[in-house]
XYZ file of C-alpha atoms in Angstrom:
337
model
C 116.401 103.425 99.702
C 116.128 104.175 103.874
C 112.644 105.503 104.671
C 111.670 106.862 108.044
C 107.958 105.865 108.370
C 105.584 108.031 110.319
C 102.509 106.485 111.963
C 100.175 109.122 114.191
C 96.128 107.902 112.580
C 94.658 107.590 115.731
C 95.848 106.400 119.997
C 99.518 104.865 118.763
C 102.528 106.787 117.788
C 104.504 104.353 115.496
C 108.098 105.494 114.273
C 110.305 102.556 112.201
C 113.204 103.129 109.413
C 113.067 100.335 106.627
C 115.681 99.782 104.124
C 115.004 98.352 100.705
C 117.939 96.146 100.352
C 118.167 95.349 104.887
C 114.555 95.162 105.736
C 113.508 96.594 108.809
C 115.953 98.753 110.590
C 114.028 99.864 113.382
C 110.491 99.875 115.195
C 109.363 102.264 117.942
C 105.852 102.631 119.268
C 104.298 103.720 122.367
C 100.335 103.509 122.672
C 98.169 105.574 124.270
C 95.702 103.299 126.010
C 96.656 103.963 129.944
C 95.604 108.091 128.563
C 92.281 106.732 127.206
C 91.435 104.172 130.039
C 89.370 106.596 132.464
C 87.323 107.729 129.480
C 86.245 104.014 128.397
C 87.365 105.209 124.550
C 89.965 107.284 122.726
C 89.663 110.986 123.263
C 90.850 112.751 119.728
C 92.206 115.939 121.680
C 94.415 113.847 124.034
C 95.395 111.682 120.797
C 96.732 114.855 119.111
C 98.577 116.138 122.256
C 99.896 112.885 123.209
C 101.472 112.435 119.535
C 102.662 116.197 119.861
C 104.925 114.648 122.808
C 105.924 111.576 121.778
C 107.002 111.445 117.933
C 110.139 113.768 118.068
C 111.668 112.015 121.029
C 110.453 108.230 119.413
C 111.560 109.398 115.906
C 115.732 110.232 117.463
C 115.240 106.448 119.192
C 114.467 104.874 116.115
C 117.353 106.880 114.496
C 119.918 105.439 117.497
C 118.440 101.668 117.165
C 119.006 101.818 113.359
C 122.042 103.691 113.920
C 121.349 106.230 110.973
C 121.631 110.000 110.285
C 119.681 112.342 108.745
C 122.143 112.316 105.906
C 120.906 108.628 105.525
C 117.401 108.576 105.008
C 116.295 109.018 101.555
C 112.781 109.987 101.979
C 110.148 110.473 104.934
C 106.451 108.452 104.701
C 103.722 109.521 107.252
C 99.894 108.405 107.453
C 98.103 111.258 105.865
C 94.596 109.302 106.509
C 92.434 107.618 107.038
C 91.924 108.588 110.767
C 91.509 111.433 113.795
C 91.894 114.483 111.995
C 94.236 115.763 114.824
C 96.060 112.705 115.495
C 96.606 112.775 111.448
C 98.364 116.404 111.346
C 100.902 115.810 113.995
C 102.564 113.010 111.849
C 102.021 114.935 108.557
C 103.634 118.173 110.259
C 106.402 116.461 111.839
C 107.145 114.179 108.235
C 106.595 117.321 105.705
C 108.980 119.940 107.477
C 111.688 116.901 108.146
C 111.821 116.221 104.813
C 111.819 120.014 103.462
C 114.811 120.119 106.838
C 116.646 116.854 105.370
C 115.653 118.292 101.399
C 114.362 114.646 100.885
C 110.922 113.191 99.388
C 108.054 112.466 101.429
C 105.186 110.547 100.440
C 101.601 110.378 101.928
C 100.648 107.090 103.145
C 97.417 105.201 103.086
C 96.919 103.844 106.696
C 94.678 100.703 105.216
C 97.599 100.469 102.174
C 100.082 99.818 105.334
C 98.003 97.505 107.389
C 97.216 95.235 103.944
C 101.075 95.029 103.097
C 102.076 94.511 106.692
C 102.607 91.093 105.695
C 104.925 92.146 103.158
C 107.250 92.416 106.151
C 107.736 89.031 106.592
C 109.782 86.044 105.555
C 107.152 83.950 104.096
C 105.067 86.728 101.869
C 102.242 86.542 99.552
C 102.293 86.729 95.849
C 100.110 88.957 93.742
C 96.880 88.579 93.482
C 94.894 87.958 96.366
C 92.183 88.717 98.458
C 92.745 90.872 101.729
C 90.328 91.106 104.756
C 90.904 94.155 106.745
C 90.117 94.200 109.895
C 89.964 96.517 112.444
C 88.365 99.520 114.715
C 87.437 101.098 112.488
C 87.184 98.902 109.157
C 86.024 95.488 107.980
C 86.781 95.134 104.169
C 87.366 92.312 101.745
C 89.975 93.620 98.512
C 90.769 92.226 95.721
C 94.867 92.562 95.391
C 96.747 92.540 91.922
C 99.702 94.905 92.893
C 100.436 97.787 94.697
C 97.739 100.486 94.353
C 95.767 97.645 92.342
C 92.798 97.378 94.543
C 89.236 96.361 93.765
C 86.962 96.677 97.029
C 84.746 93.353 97.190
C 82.894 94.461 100.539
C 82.923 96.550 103.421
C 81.071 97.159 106.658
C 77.791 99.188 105.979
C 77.953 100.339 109.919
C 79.950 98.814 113.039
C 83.622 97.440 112.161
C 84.461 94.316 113.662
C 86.733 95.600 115.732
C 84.156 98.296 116.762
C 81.766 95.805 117.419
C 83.601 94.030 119.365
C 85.080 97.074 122.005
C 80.721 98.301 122.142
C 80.230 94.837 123.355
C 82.841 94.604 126.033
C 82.311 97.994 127.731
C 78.836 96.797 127.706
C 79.870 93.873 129.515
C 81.793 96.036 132.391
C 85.136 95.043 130.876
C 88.018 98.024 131.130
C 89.394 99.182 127.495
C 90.500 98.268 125.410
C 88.144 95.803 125.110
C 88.387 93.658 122.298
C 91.313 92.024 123.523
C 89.658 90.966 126.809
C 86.378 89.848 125.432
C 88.515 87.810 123.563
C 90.269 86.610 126.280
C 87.296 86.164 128.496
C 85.344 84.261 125.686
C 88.474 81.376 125.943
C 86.319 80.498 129.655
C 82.815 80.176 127.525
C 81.426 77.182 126.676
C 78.916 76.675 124.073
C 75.302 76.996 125.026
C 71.551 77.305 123.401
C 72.950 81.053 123.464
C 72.812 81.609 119.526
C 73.944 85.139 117.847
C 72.702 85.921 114.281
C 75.296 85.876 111.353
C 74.431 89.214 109.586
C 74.343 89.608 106.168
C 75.402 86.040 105.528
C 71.954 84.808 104.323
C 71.990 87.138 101.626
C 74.510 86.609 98.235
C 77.175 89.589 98.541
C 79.896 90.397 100.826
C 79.277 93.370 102.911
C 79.262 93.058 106.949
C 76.848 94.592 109.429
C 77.912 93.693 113.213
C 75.345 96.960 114.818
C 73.229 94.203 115.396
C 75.475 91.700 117.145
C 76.041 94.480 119.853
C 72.323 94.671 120.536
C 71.628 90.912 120.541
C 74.704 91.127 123.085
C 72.922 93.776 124.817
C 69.445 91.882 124.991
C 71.529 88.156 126.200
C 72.859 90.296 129.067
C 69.993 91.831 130.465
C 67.986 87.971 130.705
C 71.986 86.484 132.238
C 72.411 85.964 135.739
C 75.856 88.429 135.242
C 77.909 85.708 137.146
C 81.533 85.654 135.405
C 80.607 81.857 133.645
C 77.305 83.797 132.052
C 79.616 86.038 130.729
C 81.823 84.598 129.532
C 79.514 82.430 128.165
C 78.341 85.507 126.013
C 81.367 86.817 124.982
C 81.969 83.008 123.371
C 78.554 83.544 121.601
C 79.404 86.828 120.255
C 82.561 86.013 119.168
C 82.038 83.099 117.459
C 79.484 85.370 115.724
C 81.570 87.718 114.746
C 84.356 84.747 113.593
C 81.587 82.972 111.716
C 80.673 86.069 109.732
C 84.141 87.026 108.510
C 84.553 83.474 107.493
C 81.665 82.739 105.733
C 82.677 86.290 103.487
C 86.382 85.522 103.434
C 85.221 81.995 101.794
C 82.947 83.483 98.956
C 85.497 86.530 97.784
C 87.924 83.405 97.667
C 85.443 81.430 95.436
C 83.778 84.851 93.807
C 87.433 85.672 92.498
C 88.772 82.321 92.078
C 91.849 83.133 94.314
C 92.944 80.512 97.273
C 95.304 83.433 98.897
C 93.967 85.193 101.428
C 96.126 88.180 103.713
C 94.315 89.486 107.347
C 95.577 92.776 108.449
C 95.039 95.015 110.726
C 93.882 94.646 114.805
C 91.742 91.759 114.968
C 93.626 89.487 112.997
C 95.503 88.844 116.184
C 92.148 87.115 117.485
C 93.387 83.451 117.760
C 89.725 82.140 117.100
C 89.427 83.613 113.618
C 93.396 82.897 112.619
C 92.027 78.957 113.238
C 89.036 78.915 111.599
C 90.896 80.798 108.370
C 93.933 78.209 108.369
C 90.736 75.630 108.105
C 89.041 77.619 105.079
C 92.247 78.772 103.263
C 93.813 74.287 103.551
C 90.064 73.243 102.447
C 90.267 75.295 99.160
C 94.122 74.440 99.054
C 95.431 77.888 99.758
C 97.311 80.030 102.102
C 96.715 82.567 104.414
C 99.225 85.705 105.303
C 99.553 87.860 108.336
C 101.980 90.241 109.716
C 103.489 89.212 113.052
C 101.130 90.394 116.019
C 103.056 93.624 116.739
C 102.535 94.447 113.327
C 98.676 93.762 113.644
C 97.312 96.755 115.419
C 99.034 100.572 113.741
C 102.521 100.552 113.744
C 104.989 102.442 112.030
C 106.918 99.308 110.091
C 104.051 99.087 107.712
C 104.033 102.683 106.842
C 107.513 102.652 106.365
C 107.302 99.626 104.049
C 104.205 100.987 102.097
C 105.952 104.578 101.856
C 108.964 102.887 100.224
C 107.654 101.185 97.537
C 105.750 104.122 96.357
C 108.921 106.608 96.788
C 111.105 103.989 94.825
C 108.392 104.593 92.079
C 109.199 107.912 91.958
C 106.152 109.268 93.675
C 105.884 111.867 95.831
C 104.213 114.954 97.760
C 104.195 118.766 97.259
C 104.592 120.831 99.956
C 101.321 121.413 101.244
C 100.572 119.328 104.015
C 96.899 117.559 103.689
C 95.527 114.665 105.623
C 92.574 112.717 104.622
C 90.587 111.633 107.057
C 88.203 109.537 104.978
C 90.084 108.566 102.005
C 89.138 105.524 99.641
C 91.529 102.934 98.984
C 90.342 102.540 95.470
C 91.705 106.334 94.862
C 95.493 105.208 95.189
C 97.311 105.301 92.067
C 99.237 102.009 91.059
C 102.646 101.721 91.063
């Protein structure tokens, strides 16, 4: 089966074509951060109109790269949620009338179903079960993973995702969006001090995260700093070994809660080289293995929903015609396949 995958949740219009017996055919993607730089954060409006522009022309590139026709695809898979509202529709127009055009099935796609199976995409993948930390902008959760649409929810952020946490930090900090990224990068010229973070949540049994906090211990370290570059980056080392510490500290309990030594990391801030070290340590302690998709399939690309949509068409599953995004939509509400 050749599925045209359709990814529009939020500032990156992913387009990719992925073949069930080939693999990956194709992978287009254009993001939207130059658009969103003046404004320190994505704007949803300029999202929408941006992915009005780009998907058509992306979606025809994709099509020449793979060197298919619209006789050849077999079914269309677009992120239906969860996301910008906006941003959500454009890919859920533009996949629904294609495949009522081409008379093939299309398939609603979970974005957080594509991020965790993003790993699927590689050589080496994971085996069924294990537990997945998502981690993102807009998500921090720890699933338990028997199978496609087999998902128990072990934890999740009760305010600030990691990934949120760590782009309110950075614009604190003066640093131009996106942020994460460069606090990151600017935390590799810290050096350890008597600068000490807190560890939310991590004193208590359970596996939740909290990082709202983190941002306003940031907040209170910079206003008593001397705001010379070493002071800061001396900050963003604190924070983000903060932030590190937490998600391994929960990453290690779901492994021992669930008795499972296979851990995947999806989604943007599993590119952060700090916490991909400290989780090859955990995962070789306990004798395990951990998973991740290739960094351009870390942040929202089109390749996962393509992969995700695929498996679930090949099960025979499949939308109506009325087109409905879900902006908050709860992983545990996907059907197994």
């Amino acid at each position: 089966m050749r599925v045209l995958g359709i990814e529009t949740s939020c500032d990156e219009t992913g387009i990719a074509i992925y073949d069930s017996e080939r693999g990956l055919l194709a992978h287009q993607l254009y993001s939207q951060v130059k658009l969103h730089a003046d404004y320190g954060g994505v704007v949803p409006e300029l999202a929408s109109r941006d992915h009005v522009r780009k998907t058509l022309p992306l979606i025809k590139r994709a099509m020449q790269e793979a060197n298919t026709e619209a006789t050849q695809i077999d079914g269309i898979a677009y992120t239906a949620g969860p996301g910008l509202v906006g941003a959500l529709m454009v890919g859920a127009c533009v996949g629904r009338s294609l495949a009522y055009g081409w008379q093939v099935p299309a398939l609603a796609v979970h974005h957080m179903e594509g991020h965790l199976l993003a790993p699927m995409l590689e050589t080496e993948q994971p085996e069924f079960p294990f537990v997945a930390l998502l981690v993102s902008g807009g998500h921090t959760m720890l699933v338990r993973v028997d199978g496609i649409g087999q998902y128990q929810l072990l934890g999740e952020s009760i305010d600030d995702a990691a990934g949120e946490a760590f782009d309110k930090t950075a614009k604190l900090m003066g640093l131009d969006y996106p942020g994460g990224p460069r606090l990151a990068k600017l935390a590799e010229q810290g050096e350890p001090t008597d600068l000490k973070f807190p560890r939310p949540m991590t004193d208590r049994p359970g596996l939740d995260f909290s990082f709202s906090g983190l941002k306003t211990a940031a907040s209170n370290a910079l206003q008593k700093s001397a705001q010379d570059q070493q002071s800061l980056a001396n900050i963003a080392y604190a924070f983000q070994q903060a932030v590190v510490d937490t998600l391994v500290i929960k990453c290690r309990r779901a492994l021992q809660q669930t008795g499972l030594n296979r851990l995947v990391v999806a989604g943007g801030v599993s590119a952060n080289t700090e916490l991909r070290e400290q989780l090859k340590q955990l995962t070789q302690s306990l004798k395990g293995q951990v998973f991740y998709p290739r960094p351009e399939f870390c942040t929202d690309n089109g390749a996962m929903i393509a992969f995700a949509g695929c498996q679930r068409l090949q099960a025979g599953q499949q939308e109506g015609l009325a087109i409905i995004t879900r902006p908050r939509w709860p992983l545990h509400e996907l059907p197994p396949v």
